Coordinates of C-alpha atoms and ligand atoms in Angstrom, one line a residue:
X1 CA -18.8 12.7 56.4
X2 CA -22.0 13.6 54.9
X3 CA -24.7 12.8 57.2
X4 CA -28.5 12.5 55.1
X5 CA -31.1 14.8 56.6
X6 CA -33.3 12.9 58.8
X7 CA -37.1 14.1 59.8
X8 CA -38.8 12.6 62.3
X9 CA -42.7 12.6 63.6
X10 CA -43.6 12.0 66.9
X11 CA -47.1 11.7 66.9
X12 CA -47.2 11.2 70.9
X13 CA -50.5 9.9 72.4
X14 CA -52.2 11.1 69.3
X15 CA -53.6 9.0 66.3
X16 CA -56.9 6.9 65.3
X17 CA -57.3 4.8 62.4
X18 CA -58.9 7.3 60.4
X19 CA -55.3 9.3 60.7
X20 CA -53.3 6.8 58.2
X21 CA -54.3 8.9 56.0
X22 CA -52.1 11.4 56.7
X23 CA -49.3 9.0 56.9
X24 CA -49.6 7.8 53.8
X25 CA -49.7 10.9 52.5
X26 CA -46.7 11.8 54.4
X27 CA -44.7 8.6 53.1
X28 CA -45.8 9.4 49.8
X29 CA -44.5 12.9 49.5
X30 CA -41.2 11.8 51.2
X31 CA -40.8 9.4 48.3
X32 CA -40.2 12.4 46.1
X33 CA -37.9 13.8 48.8
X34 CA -34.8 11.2 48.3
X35 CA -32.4 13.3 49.9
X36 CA -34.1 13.0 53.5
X37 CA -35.0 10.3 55.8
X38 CA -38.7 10.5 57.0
X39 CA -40.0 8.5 60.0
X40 CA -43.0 8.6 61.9
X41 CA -44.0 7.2 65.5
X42 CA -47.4 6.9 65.7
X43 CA -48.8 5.4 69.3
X44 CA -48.2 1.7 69.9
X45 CA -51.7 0.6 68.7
X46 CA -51.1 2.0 65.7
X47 CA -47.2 0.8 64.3
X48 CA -48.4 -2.4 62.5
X49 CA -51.4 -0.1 60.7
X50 CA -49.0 2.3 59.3
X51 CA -46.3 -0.3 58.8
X52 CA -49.1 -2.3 56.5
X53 CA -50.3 0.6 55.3
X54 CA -47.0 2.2 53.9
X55 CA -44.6 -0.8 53.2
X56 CA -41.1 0.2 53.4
X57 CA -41.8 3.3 55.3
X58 CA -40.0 3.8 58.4
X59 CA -42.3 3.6 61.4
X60 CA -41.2 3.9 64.8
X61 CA -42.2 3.2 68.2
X62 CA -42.1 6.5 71.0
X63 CA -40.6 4.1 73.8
X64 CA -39.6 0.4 74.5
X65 CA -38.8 -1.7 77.6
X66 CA -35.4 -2.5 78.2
X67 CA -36.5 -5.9 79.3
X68 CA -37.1 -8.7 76.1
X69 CA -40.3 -10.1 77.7
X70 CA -41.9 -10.7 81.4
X71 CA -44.0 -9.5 83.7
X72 CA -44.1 -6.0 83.1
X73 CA -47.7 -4.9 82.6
X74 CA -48.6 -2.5 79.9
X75 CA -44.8 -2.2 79.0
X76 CA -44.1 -2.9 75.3
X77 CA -40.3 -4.9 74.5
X78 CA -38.6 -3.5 71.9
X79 CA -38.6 -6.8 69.8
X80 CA -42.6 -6.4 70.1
X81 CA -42.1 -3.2 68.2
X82 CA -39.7 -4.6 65.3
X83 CA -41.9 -7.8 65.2
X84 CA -45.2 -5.0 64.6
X85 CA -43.1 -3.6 61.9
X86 CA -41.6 -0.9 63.6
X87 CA -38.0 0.0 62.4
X88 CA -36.6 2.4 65.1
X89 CA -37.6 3.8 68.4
X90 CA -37.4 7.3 70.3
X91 CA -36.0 6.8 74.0
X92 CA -35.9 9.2 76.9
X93 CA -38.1 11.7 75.5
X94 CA -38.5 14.4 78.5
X95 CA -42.1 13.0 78.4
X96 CA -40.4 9.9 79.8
X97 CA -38.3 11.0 82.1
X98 CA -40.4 13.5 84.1
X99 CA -43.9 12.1 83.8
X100 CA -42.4 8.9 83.9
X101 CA -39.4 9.2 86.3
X102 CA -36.8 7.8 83.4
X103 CA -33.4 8.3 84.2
X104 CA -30.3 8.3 82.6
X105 CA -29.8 4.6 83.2
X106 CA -33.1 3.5 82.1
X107 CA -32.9 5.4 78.4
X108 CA -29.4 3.7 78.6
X109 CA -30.7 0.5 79.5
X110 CA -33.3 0.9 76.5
X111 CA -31.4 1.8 74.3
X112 CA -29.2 -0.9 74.3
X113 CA -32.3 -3.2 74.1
X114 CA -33.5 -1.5 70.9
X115 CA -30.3 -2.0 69.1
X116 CA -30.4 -5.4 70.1
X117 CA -33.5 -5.7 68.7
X118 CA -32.4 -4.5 65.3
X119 CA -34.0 -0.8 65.9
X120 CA -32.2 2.3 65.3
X121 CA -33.0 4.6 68.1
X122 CA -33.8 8.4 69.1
X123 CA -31.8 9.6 72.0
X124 CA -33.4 12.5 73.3
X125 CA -31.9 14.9 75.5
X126 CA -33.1 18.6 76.6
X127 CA -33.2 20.8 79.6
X128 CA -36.1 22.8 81.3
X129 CA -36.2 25.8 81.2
X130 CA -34.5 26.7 84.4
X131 CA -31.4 25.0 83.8
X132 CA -31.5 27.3 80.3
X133 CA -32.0 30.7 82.0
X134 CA -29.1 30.0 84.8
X135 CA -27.1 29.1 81.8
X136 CA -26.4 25.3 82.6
X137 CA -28.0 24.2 79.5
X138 CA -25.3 22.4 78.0
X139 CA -23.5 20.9 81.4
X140 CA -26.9 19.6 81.8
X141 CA -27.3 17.9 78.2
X142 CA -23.8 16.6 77.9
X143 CA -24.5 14.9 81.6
X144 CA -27.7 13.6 79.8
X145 CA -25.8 12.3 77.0
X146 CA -22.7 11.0 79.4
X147 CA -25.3 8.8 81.4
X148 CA -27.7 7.5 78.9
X149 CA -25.2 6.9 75.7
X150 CA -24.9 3.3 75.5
X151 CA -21.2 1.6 75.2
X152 CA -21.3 0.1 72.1
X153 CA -23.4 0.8 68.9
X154 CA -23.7 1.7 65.5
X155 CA -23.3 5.1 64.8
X156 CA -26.1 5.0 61.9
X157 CA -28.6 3.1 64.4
X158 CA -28.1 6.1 66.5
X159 CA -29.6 9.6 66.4
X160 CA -29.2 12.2 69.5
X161 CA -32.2 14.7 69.5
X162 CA -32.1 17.3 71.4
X163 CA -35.2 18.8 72.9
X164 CA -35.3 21.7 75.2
X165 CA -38.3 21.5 77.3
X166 CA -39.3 24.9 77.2
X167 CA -39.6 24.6 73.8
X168 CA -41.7 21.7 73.2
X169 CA -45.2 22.6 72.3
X170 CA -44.9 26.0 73.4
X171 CA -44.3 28.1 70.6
X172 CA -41.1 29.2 72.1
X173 CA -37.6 28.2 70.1
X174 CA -34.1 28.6 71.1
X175 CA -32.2 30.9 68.5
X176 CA -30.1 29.5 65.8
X177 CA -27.0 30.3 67.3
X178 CA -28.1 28.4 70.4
X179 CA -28.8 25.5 68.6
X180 CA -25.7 25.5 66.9
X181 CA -23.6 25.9 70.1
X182 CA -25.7 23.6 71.7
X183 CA -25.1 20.4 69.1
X184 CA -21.8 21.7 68.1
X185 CA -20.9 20.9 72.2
X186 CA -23.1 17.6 71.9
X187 CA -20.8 16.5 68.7
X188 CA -17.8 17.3 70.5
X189 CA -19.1 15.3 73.3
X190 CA -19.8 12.2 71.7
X191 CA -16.2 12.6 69.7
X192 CA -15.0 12.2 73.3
X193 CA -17.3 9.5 74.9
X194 CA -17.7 7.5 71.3
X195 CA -14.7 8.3 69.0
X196 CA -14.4 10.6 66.4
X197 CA -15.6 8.3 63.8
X198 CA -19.3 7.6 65.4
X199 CA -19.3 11.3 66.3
X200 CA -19.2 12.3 62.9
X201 CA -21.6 9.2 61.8
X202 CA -24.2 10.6 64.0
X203 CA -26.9 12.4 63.3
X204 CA -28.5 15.2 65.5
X205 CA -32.0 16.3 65.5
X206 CA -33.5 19.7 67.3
X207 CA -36.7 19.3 68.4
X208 CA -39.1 21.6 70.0
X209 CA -41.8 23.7 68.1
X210 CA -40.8 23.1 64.4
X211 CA -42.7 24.2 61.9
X212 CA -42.8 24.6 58.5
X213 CA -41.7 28.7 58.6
X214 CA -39.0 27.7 61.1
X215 CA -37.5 24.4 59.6
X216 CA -35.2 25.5 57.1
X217 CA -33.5 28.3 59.5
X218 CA -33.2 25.5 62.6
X219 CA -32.2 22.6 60.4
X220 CA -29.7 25.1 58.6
X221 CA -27.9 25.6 61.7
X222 CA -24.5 24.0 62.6
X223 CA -24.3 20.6 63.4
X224 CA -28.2 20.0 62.9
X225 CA -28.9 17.3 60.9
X226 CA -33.0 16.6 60.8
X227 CA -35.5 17.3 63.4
X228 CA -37.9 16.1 65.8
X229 CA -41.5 17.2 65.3
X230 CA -44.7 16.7 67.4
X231 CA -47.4 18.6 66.6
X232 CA -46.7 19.8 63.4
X233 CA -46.7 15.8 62.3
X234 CA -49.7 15.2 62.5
X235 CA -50.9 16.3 59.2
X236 CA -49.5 16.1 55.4
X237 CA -50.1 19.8 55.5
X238 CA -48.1 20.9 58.8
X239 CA -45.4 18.0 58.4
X240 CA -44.3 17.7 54.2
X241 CA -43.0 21.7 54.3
X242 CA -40.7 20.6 56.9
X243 CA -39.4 18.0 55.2
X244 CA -39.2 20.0 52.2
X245 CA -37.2 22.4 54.2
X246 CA -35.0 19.6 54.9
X247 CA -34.7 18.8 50.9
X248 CA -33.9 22.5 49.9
X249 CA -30.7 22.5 52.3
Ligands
13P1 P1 -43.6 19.9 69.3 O1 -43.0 19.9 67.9 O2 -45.1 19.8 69.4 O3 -43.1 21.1 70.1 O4 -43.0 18.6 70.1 C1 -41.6 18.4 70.0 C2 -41.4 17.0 70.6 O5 -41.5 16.8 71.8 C3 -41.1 15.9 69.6 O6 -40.6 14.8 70.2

């Protein structure tokens, strides 16, 4: 099955007003791109800006509640997000589940709330670095994905991105052949736990220090199907070379 590329900005807690420029000019270099699917997730205060301000771009949220409303302070429901415009939401970022103390059943738990909601979602999944150096990464990430994949979904709602700590905003990348054997076991893993028809539906994103020189070589590798940038999102400059890299493939 071929699987479009998919190219993703996670803008973190990062973004005035004064940056939509950059996201329109983002959106509008995608448009020439049509072989790739480009999203952006600016902060919450900012999805219904961007939303108005590129119609029929895809704008995201970076995290939902798994509640649909109540009395949960601060906490955004991911109806809120679709109803600011938002079209799909990144859950369990590592951001989430260690500053945040998210676990496997909460990312599951919001998850299914965001499909519900009429999101597609992010999975993310990714070990720190010590799990990598004692060579657990993958018994780790496939535990990750065996606790937080939800039941039930649609396959094209549903994107796994994988996100090694140690590599996010450090400069540091896994090689190629990591990356490969890493989503080649998270494919395999999601033939198991979902069927072989969502596992080959789905699409897989590495994260962690992309750039426009290391794009094409990491989105190249096996089983990667798009990516998962932060910092180098933040600009038209940094961010449109990766999803060129994405286009050339
Ligand atoms: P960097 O691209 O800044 O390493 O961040 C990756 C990330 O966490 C995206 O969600």
């Amino acid at each position: 099955m071929t699987r479009r590329k998919y190219v993703v900005g996670n803008w973190k807690m990062n973004g005035l007003t004064a940056m939509l420029g950059e996201a329109k000019a983002i959106f509008a270099a995608a448009e020439t791109h049509t072989s790739v699917d480009v999203a952006l997730c600016p902060p919450f205060t900012l999805i219904g800006a961007m939303a108005a301000a590129a119609p029929g771009a895809a704008v995201g949220g970076q995290d939902c509640h798994a509640s649909a409303s109540g009395a949960f302070t601060g906490s955004v429901a991911a109806r809120m997000l679709a109803d600011a415009g938002a079209r799909l939401v990144i859950v369990g970022h590592s951001e989430r589940r260690e500053g945040f103390g998210e676990s496997d059943a909460d990312v599951c738990a919001k998850a299914e709330a965001a499909l519900a909601a009429g999101l597609s979602v992010i999975l993310c999944v990714g070990e720190p670095r010590a799990v990598r150096e004692s060579g657990g990464a993958i018994a780790y990430v496939l535990a990750q994905i065996a606790g937080s994949l939800p039941g039930e979904f649609d396959p094209a709602r549903l994107a796994v991105a994988y996100e090694p700590i140690w590599a996010i905003g450090t400069g540091l990348v896994p090689t190629v052949a990591d990356v490969a054997d890493m989503h080649g076991a998270i494919r395999a893993k999601l033939n198991e736990q979902a069927g072989a028809g969502a596992a080959s539906a789905m699409r897989l994103l590495y994260g962690g220090s992309v750039n426009g020189d290391n794009a094409a070589e990491l989105l190249g590798a096996g089983d990667v199907d798009g990516a998962l940038v932060g910092g180098a999102s933040l600009t038209a400059a940094k961010f449109v070379p990766i999803v060129e890299a994405a286009a050339s493939l």
